[in-house]
Coordinates of C-alpha atoms in Angstrom, one line a residue:
X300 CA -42.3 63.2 -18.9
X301 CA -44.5 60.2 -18.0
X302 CA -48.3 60.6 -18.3
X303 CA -49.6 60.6 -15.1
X304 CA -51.6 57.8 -13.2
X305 CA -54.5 57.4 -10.5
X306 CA -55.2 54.7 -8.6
X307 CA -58.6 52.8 -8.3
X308 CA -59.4 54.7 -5.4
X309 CA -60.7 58.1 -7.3
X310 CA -62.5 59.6 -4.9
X311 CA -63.3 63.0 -7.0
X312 CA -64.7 61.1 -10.0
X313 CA -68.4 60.6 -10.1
X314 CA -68.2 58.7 -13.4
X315 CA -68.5 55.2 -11.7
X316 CA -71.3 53.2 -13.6
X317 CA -71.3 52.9 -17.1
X318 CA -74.3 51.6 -19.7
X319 CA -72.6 50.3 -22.8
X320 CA -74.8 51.0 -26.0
X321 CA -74.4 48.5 -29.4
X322 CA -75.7 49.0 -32.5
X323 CA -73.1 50.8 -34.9
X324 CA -70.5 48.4 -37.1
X325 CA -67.7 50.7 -37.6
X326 CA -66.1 53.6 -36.1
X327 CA -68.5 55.7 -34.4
X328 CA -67.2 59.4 -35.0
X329 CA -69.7 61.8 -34.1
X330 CA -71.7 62.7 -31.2
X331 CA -74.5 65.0 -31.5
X332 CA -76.7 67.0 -28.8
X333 CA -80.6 67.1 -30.1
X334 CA -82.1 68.5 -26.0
X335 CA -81.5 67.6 -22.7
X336 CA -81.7 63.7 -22.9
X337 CA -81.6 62.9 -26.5
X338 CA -78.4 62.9 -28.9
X339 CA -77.5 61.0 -32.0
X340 CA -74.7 58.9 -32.8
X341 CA -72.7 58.5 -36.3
X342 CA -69.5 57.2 -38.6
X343 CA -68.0 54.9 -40.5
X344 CA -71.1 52.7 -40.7
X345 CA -73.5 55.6 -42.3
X346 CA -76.2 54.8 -40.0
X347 CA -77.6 57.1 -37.3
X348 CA -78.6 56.2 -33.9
X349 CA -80.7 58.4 -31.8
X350 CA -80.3 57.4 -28.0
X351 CA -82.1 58.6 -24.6
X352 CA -79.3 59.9 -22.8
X353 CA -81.0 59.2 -19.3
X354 CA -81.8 55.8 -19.8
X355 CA -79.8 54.5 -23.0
X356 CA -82.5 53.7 -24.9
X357 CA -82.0 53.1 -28.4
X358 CA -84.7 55.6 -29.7
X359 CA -84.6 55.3 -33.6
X360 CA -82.2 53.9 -36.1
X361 CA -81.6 55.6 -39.1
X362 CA -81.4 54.5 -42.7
X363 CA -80.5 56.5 -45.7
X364 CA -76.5 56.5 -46.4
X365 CA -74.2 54.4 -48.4
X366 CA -71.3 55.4 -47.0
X367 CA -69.4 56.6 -44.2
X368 CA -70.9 60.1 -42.7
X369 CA -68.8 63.0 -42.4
X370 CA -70.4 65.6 -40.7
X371 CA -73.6 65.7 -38.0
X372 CA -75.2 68.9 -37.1
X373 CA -78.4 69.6 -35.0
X374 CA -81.3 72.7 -36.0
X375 CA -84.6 73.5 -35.0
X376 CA -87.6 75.3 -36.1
X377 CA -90.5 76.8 -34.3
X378 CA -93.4 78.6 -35.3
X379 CA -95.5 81.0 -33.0
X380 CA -98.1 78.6 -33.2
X381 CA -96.4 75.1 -33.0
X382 CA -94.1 73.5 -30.3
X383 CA -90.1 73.2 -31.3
X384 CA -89.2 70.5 -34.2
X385 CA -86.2 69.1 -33.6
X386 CA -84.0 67.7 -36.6
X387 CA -80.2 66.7 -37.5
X388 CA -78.3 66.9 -40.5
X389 CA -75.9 64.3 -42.0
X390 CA -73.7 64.4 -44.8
X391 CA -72.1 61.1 -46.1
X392 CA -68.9 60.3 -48.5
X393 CA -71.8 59.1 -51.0
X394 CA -72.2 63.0 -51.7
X395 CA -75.7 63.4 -50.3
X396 CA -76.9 65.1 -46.8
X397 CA -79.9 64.1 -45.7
X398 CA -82.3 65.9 -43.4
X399 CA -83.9 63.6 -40.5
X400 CA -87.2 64.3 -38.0
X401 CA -85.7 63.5 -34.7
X402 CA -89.4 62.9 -33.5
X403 CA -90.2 60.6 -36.0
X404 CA -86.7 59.3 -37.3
X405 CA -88.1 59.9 -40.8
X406 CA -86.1 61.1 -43.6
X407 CA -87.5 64.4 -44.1
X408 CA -85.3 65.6 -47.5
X409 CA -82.4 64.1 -49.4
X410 CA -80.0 66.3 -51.6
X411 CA -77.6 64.4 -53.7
X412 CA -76.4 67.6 -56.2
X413 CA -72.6 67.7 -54.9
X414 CA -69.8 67.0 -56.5
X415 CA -67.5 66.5 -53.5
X416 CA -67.4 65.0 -50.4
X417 CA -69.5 67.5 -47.4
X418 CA -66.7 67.7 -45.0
X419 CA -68.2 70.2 -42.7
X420 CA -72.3 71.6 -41.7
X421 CA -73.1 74.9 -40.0
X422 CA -76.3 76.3 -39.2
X423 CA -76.9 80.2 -39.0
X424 CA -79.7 79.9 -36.9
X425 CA -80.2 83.4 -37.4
X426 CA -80.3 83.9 -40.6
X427 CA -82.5 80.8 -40.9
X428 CA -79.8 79.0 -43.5
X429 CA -77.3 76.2 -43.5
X430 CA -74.1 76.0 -45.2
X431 CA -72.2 72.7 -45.9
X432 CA -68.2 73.2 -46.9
X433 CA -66.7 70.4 -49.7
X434 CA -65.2 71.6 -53.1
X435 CA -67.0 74.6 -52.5
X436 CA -69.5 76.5 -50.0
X437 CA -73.4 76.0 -50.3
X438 CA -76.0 78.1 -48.4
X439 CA -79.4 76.1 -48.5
X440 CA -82.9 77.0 -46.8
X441 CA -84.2 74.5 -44.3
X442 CA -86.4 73.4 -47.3
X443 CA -83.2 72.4 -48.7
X444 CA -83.4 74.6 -51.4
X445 CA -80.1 75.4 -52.7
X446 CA -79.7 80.1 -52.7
X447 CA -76.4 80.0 -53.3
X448 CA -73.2 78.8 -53.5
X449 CA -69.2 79.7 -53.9
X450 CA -67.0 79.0 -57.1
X451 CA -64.8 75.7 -56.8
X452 CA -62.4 76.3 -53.9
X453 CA -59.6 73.8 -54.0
X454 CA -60.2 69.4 -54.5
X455 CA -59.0 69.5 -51.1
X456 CA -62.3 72.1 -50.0
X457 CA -62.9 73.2 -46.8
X458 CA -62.5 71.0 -43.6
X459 CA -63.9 73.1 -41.2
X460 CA -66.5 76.3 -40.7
X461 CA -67.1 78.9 -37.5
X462 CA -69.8 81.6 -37.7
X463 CA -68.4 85.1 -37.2
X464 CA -70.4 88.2 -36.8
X465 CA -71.6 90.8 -38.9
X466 CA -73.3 87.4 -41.5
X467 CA -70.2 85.8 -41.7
X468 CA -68.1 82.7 -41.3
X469 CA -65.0 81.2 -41.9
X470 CA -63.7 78.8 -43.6
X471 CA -60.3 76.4 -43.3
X472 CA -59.0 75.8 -46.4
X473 CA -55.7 73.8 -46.1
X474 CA -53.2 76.5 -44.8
X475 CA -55.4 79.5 -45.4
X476 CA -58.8 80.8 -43.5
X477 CA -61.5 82.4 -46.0
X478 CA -63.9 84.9 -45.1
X479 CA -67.2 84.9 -46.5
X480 CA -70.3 87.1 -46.2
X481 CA -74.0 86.5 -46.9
X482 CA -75.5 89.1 -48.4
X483 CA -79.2 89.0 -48.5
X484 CA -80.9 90.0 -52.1
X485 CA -82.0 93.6 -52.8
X486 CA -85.4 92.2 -54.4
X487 CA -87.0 90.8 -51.5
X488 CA -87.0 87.0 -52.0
X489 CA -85.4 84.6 -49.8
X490 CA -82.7 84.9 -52.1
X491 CA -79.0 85.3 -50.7
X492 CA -75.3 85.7 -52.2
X493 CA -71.9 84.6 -50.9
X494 CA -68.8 86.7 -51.4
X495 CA -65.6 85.6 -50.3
X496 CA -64.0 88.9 -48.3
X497 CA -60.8 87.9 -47.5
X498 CA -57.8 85.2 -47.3
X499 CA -56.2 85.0 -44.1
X500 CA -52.6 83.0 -44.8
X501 CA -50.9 83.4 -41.3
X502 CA -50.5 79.3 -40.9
X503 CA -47.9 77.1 -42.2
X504 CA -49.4 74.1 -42.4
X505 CA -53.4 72.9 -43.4
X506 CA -55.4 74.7 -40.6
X507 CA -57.4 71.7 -38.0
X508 CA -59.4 72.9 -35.8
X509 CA -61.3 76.6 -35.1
X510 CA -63.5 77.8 -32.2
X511 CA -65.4 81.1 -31.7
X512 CA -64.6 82.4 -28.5
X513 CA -67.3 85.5 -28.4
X514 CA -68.6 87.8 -30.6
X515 CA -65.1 89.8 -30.6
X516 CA -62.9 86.6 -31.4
X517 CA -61.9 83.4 -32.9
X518 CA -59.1 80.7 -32.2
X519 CA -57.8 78.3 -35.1
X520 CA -54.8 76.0 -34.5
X521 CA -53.0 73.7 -37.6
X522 CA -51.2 71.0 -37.9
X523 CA -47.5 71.5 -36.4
X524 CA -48.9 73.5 -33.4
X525 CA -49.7 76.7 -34.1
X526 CA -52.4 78.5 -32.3
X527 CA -53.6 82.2 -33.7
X528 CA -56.2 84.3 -32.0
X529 CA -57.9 86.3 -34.5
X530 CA -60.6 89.5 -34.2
X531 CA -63.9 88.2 -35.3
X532 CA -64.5 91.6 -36.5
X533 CA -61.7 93.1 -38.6
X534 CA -59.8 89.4 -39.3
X535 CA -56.9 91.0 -37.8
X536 CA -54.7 88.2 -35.8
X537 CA -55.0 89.6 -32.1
X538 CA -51.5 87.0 -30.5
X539 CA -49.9 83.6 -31.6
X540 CA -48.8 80.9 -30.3
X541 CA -46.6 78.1 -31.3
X542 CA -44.1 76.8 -28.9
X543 CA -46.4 74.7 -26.8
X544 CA -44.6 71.6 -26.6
X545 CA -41.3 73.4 -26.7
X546 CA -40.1 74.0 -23.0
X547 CA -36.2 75.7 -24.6
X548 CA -38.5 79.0 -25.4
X549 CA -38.5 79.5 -21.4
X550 CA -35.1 81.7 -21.1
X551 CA -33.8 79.9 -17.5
X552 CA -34.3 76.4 -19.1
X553 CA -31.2 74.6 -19.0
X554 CA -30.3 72.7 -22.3
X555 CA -31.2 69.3 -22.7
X556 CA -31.2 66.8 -25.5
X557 CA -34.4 66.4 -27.4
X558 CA -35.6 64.5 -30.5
X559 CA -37.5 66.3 -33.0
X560 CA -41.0 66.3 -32.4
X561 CA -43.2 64.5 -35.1
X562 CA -46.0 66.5 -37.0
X563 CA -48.6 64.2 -34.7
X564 CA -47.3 65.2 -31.5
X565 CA -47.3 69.1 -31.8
X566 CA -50.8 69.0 -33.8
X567 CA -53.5 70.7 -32.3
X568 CA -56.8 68.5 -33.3
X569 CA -59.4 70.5 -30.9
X570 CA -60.2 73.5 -29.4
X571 CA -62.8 74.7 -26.9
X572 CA -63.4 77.9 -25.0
X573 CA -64.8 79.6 -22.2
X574 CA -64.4 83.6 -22.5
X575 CA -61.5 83.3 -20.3
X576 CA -59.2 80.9 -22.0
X577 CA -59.1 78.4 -24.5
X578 CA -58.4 74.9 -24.0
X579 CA -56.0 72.8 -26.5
X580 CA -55.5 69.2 -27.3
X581 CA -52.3 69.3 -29.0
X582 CA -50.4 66.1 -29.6
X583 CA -50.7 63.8 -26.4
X584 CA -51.0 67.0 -24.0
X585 CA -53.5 69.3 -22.9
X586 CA -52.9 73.5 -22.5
X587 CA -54.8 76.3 -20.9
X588 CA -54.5 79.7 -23.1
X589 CA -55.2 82.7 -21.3
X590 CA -56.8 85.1 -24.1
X591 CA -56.2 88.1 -21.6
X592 CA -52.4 87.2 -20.2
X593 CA -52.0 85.8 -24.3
X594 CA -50.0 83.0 -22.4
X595 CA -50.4 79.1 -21.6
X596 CA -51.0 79.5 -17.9
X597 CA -51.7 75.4 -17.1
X598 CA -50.5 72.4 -19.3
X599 CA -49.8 68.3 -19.0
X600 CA -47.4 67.9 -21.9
X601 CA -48.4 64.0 -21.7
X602 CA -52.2 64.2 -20.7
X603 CA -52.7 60.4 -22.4
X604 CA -50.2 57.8 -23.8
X605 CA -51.3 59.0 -27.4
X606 CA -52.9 61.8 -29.6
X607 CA -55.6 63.8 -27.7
X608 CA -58.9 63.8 -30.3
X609 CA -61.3 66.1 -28.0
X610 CA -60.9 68.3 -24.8
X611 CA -63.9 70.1 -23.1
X612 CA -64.5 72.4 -20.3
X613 CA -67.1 71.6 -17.3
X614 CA -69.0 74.4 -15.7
X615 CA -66.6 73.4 -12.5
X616 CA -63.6 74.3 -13.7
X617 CA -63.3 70.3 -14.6
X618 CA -62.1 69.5 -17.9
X619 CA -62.6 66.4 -19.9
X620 CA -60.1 65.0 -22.4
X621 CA -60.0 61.5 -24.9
X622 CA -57.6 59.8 -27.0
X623 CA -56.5 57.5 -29.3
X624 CA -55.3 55.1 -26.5
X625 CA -58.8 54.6 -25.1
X626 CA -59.0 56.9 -22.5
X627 CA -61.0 59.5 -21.3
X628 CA -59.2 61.5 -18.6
X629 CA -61.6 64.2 -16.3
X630 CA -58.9 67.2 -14.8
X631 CA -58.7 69.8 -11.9
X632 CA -58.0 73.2 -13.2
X633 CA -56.4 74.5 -9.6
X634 CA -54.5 77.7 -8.5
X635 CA -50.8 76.7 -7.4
X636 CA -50.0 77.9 -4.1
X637 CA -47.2 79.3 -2.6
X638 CA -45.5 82.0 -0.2
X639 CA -43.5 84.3 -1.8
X640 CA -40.6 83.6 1.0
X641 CA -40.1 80.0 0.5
X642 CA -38.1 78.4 -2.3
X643 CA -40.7 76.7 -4.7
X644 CA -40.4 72.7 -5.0
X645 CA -38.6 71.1 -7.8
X646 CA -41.1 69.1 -8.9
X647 CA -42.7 72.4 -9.7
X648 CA -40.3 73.9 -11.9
X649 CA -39.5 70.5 -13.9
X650 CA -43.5 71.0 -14.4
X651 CA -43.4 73.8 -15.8
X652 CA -39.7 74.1 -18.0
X653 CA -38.8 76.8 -15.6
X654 CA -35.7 75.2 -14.3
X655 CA -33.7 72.4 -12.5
X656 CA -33.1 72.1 -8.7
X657 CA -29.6 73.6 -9.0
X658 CA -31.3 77.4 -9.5
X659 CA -30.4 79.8 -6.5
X660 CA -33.1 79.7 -4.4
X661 CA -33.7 83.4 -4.4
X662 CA -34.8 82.9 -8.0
X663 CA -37.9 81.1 -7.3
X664 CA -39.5 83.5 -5.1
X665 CA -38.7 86.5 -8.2
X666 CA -40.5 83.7 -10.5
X667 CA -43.2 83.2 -8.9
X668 CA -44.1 86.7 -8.2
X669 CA -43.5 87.3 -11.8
X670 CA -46.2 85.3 -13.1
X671 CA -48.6 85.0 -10.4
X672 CA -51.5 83.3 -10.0
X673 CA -50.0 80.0 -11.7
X674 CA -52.5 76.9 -12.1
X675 CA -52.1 73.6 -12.6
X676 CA -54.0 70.4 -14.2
X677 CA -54.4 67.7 -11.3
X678 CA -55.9 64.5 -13.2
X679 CA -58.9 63.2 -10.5
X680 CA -60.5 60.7 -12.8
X681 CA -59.4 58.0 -15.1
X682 CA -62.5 56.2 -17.3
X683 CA -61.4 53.4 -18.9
X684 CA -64.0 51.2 -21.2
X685 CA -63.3 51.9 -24.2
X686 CA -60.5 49.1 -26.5
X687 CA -60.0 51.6 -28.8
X688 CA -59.7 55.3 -29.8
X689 CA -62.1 57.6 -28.3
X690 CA -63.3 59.9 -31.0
X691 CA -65.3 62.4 -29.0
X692 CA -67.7 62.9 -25.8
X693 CA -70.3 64.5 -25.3
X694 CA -71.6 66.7 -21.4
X695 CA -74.7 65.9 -20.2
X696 CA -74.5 67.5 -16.9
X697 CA -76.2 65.1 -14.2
X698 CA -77.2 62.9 -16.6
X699 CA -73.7 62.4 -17.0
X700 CA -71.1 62.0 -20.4
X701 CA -71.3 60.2 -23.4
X702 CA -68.5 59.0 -25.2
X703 CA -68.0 57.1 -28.9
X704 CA -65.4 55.3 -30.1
X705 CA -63.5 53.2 -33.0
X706 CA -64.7 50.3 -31.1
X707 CA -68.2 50.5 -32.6
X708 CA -69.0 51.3 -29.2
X709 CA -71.5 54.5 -27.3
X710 CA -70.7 54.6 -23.8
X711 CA -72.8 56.4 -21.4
X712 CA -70.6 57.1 -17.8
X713 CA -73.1 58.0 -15.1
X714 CA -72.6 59.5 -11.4
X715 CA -72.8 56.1 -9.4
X716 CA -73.4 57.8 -6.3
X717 CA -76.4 59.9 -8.1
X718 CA -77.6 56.3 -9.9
X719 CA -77.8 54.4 -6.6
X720 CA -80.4 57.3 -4.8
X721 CA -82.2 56.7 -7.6
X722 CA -82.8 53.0 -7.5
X723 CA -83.5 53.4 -3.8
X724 CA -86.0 55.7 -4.4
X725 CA -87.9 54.2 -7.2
X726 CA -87.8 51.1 -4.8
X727 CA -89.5 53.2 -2.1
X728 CA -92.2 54.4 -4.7
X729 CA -92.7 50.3 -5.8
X730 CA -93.1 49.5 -2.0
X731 CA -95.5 52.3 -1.3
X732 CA -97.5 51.7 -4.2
X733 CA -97.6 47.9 -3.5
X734 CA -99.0 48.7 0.0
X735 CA -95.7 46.4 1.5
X736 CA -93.9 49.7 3.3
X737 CA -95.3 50.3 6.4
X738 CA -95.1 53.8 7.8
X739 CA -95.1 54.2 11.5

């Protein structure tokens, strides 16, 4: 099927002024939220930008890596008798991470003891630790103090970490998904240990992306399309799914040819959640998983003309999805509607996989019943700016969205309508001050 298209006239998409922001020389990867108008930039460069998210002001620029970064994470710290300190952590390919004061944009600690690549940071807030996956898994204090750290895992290490509950987290390890618990020391110091609990082997290929849904559950999907819900609690998988892209699992579908799907299209490189459903980028589409129903309940098989990198859910049932073609595209999550009596469209079913036009009519009414309420993805905004691959975005409500990309460029995409009161009323404030408005 085609990916869709929207004319210029997109009258449901806010996103209609845009502030470019320059500064990185490579591929700008990551996109990190420090409050509610500051986040930082990072990638390929090593460099770290901290921007004003309101205005696009370049706040700080920061220094301190050799090499590309890997992995961004925020943390703060307050005391009873001190306001909140914000900072971020960055960990390079030059096999450091580096602590940085997003008040001051000062280098605050430097650790350069690891002897691997930091692929991945999480912070246990808490617990009041951090753990940073490579070769093996470190737990550090925020004085960067290493308390303890795992054997060597594999050369590969781990590419990716969720917290769990009960002071655990887990970890993707090529095809399998390690369990590890902190265990605090019996003597009374800030000392802790790490044991590894359990190997979870229930993917085929290297595991890419996880999410924690709640405190009950956890999503992971891999590289040729499988997604596995898993209990946070017990590590017990909950449902599967791996026939996304595959409409000849739907029983009424007639045959068709089809070419084998490559690795790249059925990979599933993100995941999000709400405690409803969670929200895949798999290949070039996007899919809705009902964690209840333990079905896809809304999909575009072709969201973009290539590989979605990121997908995210809006607090108005919006989602938000980029890709490696430039694009970021914003969706409608809407209920399909239709009487039971009348014979559902067949634009519809082709949709969907559930048939062709040829069906007996009194089959659609049985489907539809069967699997009622149906939803759909309607695309209602198309942001194009970006020349290259959009790595990831980042939701800043009102404020608006930013977005990086491989074009060494930080967009920030900002509710024209909401931009243009603005102006007028900062130009009402000038002429009031000024004496030049006269009020009658």
């Amino acid at each position: 099927s085609s990916v869709q298209t929207i004319g210029e006239e997109q009258i449901q998409n806010p996103y209609t002024e845009l502030l470019v922001l320059k500064g990185h020389q490579d591929i700008v990867r990551f996109l990190v939220q420090i409050d509610d108008y500051r986040f930082a930039s990072a990638g390929d460069d090593g460099i770290v930008f901290l921007w004003n998210a309101q205005t696009g002001e370049k706040l700080f620029e920061l220094h301190g890596h050799t090499h590309k970064i890997t992995a961004i994470a925020p943390f703060s710290s307050s005391d009873a008798s001190e306001e909140k300190n914000h900072f971020i952590l960055t960990a390079s390919a030059d096999r450091t991470v580096i602590v940085w004061d997003c008040t001051s944009g000062r280098q605050v600690q430097k650790v350069s003891c690891f002897h691997s690549t930091v692929k991945c940071l999480t912070v246990l807030q808490r617990l009041d630790v951090w753990l940073s996956g490579g070769s093996d898994l470190c737990v550090w204090n925020r004085k960067l103090d290493l308390l303890c750290k795992t054997s060597h895992l594999t050369d590969a290490g781990i590419s990716a970490l969720v917290e769990l509950p009960k002071n655990c987290v887990a970890a993707a390890v090529g095809k399998e998904l390690i369990i590890f618990r902190l265990i605090a020391s019996n003597d009374g110091s800030e000392g802790w240990n790490v044991l590894e609990i359990k190997r979870l082997v229930d993917h085929q290929d290297n595991i890419l992306s996880l999410v924690s849904v709640n405190d009950l559950t956890f999503v992971t999907g891999s590289h040729v399309g499988e997604l596995i819900v898993w209990d946070a609690l017990d590590w017990t998988k909950q449902a599967s799914e791996c026939n996304f892209w595959d409409s000849s699992v739907h029983a009424d579908v007639q045959p068709e040819i089809k070419l084998p799907q490559s690795p790249n299209e059925t990979s599933v490189q993100h995941l999000t959640s709400d405690e409803e459903c969670v929200f895949a980028a798999i290949g070039k589409g996007i899919y809705v998983y009902n964690l209840q129903m333990k079905r896809v309940i809304a999909c575009q098989r072709t969201a973009h003309d290539s590989s979605v990198l990121h997908i995210e859910k809006l607090p108005n049932r919006q989602l938000i999805s980029c890709s490696e073609d430039g694009s970021v595209r914003v969706w409608e999550l809407r209920e399909k509607q239709q009487l039971p009596a009348e014979p559902v469209p067949t634009g519809f079913f082709n949709m969907w996989g559930f048939g062709r036009a040829n069906k007996q009519a009194n089959q659609a009414p049985k489907k539809m019943q069967d699997n009622t309420p149906m939803y759909f993805l309607e695309l209602v905004g198309d942001l194009i700016g970006h020349s290259s691959a959009v790595q990831m975005f980042l939701y800043f409500g009102e404020l608006g969205l930013a977005t990086c990309s491989a074009d060494h460029l930080v967009i920030l995409w900002k509710n024209g309508e909401r931009e243009s009161r603005l102006r007028s009323l900062r130009l009402f404030q000038k002429l009031a001050q000024n004496g030049d408005l006269q009020l009658k």
